[in-house]
mmCIF file of C-alpha atoms in Angstrom:
data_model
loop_
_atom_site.group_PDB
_atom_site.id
_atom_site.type_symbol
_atom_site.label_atom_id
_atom_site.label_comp_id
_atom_site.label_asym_id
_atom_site.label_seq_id
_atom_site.Cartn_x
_atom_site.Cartn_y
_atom_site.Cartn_z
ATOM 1 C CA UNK Y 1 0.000 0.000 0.000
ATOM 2 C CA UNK Y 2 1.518 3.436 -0.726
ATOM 3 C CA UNK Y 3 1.316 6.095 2.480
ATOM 4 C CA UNK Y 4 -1.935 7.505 1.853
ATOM 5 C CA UNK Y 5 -3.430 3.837 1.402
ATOM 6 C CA UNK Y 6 -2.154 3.054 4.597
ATOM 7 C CA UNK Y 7 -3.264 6.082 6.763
ATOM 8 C CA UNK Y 8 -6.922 5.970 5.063
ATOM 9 C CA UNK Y 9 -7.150 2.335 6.007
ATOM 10 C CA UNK Y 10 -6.060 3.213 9.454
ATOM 11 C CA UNK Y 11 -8.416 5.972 9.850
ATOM 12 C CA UNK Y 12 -11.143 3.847 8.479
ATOM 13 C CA UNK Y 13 -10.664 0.874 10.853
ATOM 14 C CA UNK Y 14 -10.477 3.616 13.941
ATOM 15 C CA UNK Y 15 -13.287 5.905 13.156
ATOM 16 C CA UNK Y 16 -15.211 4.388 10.514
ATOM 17 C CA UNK Y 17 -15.120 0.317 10.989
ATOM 18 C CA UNK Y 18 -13.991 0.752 14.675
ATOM 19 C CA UNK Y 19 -11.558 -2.797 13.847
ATOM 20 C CA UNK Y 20 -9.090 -3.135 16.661
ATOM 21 C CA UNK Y 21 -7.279 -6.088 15.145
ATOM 22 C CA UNK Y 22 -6.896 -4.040 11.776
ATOM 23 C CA UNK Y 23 -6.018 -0.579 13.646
ATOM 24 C CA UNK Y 24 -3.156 -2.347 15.790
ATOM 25 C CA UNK Y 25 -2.097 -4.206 12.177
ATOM 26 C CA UNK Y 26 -1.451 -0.853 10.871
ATOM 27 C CA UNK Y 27 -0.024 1.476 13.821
ATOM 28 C CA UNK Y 28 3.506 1.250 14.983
ATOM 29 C CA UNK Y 29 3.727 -0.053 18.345
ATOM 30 C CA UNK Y 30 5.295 2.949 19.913
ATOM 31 C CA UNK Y 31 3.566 5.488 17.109
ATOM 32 C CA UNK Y 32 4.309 9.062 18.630
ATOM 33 C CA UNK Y 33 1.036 11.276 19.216
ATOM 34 C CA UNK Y 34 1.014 15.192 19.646
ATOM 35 C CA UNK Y 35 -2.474 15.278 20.189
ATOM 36 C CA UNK Y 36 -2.428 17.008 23.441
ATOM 37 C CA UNK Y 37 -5.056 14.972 24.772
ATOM 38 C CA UNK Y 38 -4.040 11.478 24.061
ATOM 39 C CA UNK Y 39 -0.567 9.553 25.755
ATOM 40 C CA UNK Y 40 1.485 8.266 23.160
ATOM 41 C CA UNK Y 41 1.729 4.464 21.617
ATOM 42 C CA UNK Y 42 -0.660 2.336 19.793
ATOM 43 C CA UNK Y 43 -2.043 0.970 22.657
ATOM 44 C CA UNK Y 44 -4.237 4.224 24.346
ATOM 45 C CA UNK Y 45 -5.365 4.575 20.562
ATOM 46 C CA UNK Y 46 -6.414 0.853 20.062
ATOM 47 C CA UNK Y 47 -8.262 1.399 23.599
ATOM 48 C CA UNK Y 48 -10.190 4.524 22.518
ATOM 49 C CA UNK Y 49 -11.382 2.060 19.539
ATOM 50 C CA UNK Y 50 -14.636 0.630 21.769
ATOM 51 C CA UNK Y 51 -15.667 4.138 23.093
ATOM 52 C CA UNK Y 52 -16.045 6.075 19.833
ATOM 53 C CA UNK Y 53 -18.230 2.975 18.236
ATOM 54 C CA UNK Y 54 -20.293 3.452 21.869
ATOM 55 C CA UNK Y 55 -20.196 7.363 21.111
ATOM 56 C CA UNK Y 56 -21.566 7.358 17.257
ATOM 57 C CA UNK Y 57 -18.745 9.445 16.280
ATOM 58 C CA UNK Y 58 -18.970 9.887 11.966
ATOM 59 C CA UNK Y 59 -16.032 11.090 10.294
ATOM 60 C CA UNK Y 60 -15.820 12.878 6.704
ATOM 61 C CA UNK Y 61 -12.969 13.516 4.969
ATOM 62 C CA UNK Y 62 -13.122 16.743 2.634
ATOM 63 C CA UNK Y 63 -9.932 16.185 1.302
ATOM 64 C CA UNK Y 64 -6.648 14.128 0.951
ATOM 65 C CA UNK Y 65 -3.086 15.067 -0.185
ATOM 66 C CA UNK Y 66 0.229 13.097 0.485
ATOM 67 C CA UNK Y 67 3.596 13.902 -0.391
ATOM 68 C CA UNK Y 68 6.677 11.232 0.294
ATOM 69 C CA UNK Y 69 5.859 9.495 3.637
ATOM 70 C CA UNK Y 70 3.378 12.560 4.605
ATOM 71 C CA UNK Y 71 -0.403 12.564 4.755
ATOM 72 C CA UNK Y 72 -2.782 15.150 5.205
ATOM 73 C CA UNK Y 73 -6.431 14.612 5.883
ATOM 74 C CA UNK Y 74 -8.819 17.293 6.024
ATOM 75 C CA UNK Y 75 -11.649 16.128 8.491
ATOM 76 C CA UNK Y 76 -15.226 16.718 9.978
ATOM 77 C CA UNK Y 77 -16.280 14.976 12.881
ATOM 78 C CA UNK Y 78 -19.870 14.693 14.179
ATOM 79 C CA UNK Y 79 -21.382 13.123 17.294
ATOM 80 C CA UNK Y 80 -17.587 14.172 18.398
ATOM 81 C CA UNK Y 81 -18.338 14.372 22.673
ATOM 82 C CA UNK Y 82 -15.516 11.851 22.995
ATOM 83 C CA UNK Y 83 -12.881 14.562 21.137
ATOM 84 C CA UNK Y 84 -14.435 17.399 23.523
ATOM 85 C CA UNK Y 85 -17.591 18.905 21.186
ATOM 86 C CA UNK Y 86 -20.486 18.167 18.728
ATOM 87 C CA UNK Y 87 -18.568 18.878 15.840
ATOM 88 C CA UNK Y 88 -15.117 19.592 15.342
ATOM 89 C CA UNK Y 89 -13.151 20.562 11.710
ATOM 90 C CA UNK Y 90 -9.345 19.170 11.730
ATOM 91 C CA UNK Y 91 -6.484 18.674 10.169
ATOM 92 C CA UNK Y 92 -4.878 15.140 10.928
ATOM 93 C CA UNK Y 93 -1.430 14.563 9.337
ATOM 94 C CA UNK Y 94 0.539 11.433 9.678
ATOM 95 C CA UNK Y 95 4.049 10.386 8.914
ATOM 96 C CA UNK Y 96 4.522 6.465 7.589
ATOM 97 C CA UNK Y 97 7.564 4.297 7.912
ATOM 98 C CA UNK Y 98 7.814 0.303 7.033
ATOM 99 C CA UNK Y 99 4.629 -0.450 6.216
ATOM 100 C CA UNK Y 100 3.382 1.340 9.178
ATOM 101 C CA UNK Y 101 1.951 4.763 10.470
ATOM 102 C CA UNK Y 102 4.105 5.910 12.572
ATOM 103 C CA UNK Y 103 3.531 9.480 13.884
ATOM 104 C CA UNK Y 104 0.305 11.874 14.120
ATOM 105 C CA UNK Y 105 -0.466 15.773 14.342
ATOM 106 C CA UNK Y 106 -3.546 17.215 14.233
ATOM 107 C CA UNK Y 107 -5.712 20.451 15.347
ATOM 108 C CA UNK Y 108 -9.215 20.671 15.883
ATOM 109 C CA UNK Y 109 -11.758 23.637 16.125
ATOM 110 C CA UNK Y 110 -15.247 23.605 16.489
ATOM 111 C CA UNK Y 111 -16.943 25.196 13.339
ATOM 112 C CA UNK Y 112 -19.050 28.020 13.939
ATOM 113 C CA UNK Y 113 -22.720 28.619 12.592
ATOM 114 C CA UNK Y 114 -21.537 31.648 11.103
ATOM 115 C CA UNK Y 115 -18.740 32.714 8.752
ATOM 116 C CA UNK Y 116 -17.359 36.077 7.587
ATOM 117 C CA UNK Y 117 -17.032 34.545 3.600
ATOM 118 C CA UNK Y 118 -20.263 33.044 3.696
ATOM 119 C CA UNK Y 119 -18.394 29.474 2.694
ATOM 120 C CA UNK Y 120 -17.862 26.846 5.877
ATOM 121 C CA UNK Y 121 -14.555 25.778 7.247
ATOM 122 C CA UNK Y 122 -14.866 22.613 4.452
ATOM 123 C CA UNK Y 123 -16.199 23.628 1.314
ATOM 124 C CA UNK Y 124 -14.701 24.254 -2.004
ATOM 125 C CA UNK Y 125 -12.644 22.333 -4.317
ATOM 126 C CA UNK Y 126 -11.537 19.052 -3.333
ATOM 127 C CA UNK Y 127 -9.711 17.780 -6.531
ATOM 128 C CA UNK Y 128 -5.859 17.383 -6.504
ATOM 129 C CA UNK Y 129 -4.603 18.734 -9.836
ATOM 130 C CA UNK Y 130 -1.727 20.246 -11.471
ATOM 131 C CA UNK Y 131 0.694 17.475 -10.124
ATOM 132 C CA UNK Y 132 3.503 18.423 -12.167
ATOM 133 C CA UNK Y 133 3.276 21.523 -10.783
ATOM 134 C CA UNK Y 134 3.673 20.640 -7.139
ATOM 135 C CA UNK Y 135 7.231 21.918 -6.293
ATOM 136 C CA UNK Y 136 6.448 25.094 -7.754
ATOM 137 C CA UNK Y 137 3.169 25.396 -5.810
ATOM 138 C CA UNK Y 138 4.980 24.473 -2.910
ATOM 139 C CA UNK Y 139 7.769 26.979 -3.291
ATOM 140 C CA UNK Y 140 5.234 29.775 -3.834
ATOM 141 C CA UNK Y 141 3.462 28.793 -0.127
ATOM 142 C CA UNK Y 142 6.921 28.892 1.651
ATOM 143 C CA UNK Y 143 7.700 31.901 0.137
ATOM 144 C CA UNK Y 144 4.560 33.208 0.967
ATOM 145 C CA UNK Y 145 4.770 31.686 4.525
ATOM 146 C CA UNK Y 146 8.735 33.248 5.135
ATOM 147 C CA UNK Y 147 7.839 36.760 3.860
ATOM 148 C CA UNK Y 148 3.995 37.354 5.036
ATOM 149 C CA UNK Y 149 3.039 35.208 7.490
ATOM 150 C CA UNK Y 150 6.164 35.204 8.916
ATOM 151 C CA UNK Y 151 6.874 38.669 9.022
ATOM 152 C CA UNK Y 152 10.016 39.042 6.216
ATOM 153 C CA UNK Y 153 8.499 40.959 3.635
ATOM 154 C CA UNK Y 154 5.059 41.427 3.941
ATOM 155 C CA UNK Y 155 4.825 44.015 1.212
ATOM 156 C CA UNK Y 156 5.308 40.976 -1.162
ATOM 157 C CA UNK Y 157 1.964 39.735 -0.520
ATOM 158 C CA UNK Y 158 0.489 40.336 -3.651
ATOM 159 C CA UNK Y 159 3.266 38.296 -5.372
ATOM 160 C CA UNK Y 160 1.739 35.701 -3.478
ATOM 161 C CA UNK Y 161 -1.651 36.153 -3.251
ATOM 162 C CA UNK Y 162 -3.778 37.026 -6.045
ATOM 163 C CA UNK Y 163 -5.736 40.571 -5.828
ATOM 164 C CA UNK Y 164 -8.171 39.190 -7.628
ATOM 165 C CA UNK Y 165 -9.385 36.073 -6.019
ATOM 166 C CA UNK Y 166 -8.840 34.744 -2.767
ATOM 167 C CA UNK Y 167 -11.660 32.813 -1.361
ATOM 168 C CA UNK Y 168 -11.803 32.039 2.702
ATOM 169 C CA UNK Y 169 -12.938 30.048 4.633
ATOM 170 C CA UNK Y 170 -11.457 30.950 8.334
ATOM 171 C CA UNK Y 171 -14.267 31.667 9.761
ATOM 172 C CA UNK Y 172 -13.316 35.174 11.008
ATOM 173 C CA UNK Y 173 -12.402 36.784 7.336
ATOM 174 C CA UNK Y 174 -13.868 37.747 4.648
ATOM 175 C CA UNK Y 175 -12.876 37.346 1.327
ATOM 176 C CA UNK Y 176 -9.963 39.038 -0.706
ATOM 177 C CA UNK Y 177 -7.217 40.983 0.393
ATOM 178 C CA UNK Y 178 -9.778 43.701 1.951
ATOM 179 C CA UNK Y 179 -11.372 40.699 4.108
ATOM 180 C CA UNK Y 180 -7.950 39.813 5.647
ATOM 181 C CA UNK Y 181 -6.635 43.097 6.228
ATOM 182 C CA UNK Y 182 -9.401 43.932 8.153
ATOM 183 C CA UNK Y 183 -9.634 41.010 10.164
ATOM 184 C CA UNK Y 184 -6.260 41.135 11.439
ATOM 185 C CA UNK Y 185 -6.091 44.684 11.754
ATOM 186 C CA UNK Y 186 -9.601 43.873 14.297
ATOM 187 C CA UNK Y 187 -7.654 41.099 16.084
ATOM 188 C CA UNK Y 188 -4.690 43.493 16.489
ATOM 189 C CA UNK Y 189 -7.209 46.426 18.018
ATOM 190 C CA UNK Y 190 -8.512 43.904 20.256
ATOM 191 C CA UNK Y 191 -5.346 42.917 21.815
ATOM 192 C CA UNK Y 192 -5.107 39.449 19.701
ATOM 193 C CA UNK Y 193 -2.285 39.934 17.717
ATOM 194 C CA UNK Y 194 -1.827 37.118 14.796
ATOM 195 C CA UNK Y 195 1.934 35.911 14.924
ATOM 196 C CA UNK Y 196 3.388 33.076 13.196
ATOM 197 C CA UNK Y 197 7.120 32.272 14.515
ATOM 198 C CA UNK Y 198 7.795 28.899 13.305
ATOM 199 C CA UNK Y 199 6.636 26.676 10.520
ATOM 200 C CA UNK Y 200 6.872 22.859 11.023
ATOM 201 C CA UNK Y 201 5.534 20.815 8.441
ATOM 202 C CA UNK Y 202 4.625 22.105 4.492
ATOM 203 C CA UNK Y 203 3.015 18.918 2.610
ATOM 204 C CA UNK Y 204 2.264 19.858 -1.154
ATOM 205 C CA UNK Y 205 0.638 17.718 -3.887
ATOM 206 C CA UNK Y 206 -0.390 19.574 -7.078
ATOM 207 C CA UNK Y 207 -2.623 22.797 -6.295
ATOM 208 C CA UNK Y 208 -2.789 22.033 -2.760
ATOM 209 C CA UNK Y 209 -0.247 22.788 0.007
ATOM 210 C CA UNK Y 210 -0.538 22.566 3.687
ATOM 211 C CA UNK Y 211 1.368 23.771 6.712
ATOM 212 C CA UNK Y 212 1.896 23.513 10.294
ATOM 213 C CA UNK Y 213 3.099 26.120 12.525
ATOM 214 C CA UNK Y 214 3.073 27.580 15.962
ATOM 215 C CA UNK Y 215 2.545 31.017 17.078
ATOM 216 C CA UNK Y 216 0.836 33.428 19.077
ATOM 217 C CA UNK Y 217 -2.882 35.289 19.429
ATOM 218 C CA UNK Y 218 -2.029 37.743 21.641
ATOM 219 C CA UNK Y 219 -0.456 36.225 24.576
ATOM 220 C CA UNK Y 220 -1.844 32.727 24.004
ATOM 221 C CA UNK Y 221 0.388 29.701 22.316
ATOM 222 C CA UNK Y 222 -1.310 28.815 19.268
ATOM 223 C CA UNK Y 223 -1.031 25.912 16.524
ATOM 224 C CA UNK Y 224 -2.123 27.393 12.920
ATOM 225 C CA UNK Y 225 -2.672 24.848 10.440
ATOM 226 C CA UNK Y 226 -3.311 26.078 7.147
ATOM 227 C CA UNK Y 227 -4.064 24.816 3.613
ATOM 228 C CA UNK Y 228 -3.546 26.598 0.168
ATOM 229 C CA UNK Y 229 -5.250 26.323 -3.125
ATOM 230 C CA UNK Y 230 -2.619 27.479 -5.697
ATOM 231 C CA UNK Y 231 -3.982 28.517 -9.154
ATOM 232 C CA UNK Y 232 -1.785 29.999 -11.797
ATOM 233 C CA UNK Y 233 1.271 30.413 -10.139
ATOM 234 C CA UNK Y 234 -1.130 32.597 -6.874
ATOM 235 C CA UNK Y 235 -2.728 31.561 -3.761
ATOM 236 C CA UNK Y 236 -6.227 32.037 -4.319
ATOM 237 C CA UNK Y 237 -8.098 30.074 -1.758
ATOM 238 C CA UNK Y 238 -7.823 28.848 2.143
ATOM 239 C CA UNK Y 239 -8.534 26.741 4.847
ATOM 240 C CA UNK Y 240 -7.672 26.499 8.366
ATOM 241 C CA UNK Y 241 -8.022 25.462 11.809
ATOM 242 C CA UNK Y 242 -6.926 27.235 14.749
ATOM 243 C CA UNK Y 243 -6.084 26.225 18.700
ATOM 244 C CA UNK Y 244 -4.544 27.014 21.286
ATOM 245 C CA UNK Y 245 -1.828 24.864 22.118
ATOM 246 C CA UNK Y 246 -2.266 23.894 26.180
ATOM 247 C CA UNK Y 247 0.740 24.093 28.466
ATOM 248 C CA UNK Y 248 0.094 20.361 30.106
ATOM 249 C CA UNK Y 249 -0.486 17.357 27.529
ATOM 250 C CA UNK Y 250 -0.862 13.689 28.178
ATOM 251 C CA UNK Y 251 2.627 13.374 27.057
ATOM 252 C CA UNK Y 252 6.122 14.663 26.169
ATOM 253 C CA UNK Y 253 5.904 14.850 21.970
ATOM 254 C CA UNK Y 254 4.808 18.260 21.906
ATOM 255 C CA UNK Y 255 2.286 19.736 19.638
ATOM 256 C CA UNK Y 256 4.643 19.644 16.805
#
């Protein structure tokens, strides 16, 4: 099975199937977790298994992109009590190794009945195109992630962005240039401050790239996981999910 075989097989015996025997076939035994919430291991995974069948938990996945050993889902779960809420929208990304998954991020945020764009924090496009264009796309989001979000240039934004088209879907901003400007220049008044200081994970395939990083609103550690739609050679649509990243977790991986 290539990567993203393996990790939608896993997630489907977990969340979907809820198959123990299958799950612990396809986790490695001492698979690292930075989901604050959950110890580390197979094993407190593989014991969750019974609970979410019990809980009626239904996952979705929007969309899928892998890049070497690398896979990012883009999720919806309902009947999600067990994760903490109703409904949460997440990113899950997982590293494989030797047949195995082997390692697993994520960040989760409870979707809002509301949106600044009008679009929710899953619609859109959902096709992966353009593969040949891929490490292009991807250079275009890390220079767009050094220089904006990052804070290097952040004049260059329209050599990343198009003015033209940018379609949201944080829940907080509108579309277009105009939409983000004002939002952060709102969470700035406020006293929430949007800083990104470091960027740990950039998975691209074709027109979409994601990203990991870590940051601050305000005073307040936060994890910022972002996805990109690239369209002739310009970011021109987004998704995210955004959390703040505790001080205690149920183990010592970090959040990253």
């Amino acid at each position: 099975m290539t990567a993203q075989d393996l990790v939608l097989a896993a997630v489907a015996a977990i969340f979907t199937d809820f198959d123990v025997d299958t799950a612990k076939g396809l986790l490695a035994p001492d698979y690292i977790q930075h989901n604050t919430a959950v110890p580390t291991g197979a094993a407190p995974v593989l014991g969750f298994i019974p609970g979410l069948e019990q809980s009626g938990i239904a996952l979705t996945t929007h969309r899928v992109l892998s890049e070497g050993d690398m896979v990012v889902l883009h999720n919806t779960y309902a009947n999600a009590q067990a994760l903490g809420a109703e409904t949460l929208v997440a990113f899950d990304v997982f590293r494989v190794q030797d047949g195995r998954v082997v390692e697993h991020w994520d960040n989760l945020q409870v979707p809002p009945t509301e949106t600044a764009s009008g679009r929710s924090m899953t619609d859109g496009p959902t096709e992966v195109v353009d593969l040949a264009l891929t490490g292009e796309n991807k250079a275009l989001v890390k220079g767009f992630i050094a220089d904006v979000l990052h804070g290097g240039a952040p004049e260059r934004i329209t050599t990343y962005i198009s003015p033209e088209l940018y379609l949201q879907h944080n829940p907080l901003v509108g579309d277009g240039l105009d939409g983000l400007g004002a939002a952060l220049t709102a969470m700035a008044e406020a006293g929430q401050a949007m800083a990104y200081s470091e960027t740990h994970i950039v998975v691209g395939q074709g027109n979409f790239v994601f990203a990991a990083s870590e940051g601050t609103i305000g005073d307040t550690p936060t994890a910022f996981f972002d996805l990109f739609r690239v369209a002739d050679g310009k970011i021109v649509e987004h998704w995210d999910t955004v959390s703040e990243i505790p001080a205690d977790m149920a183990h010592e991986n970090g959040k990253f």
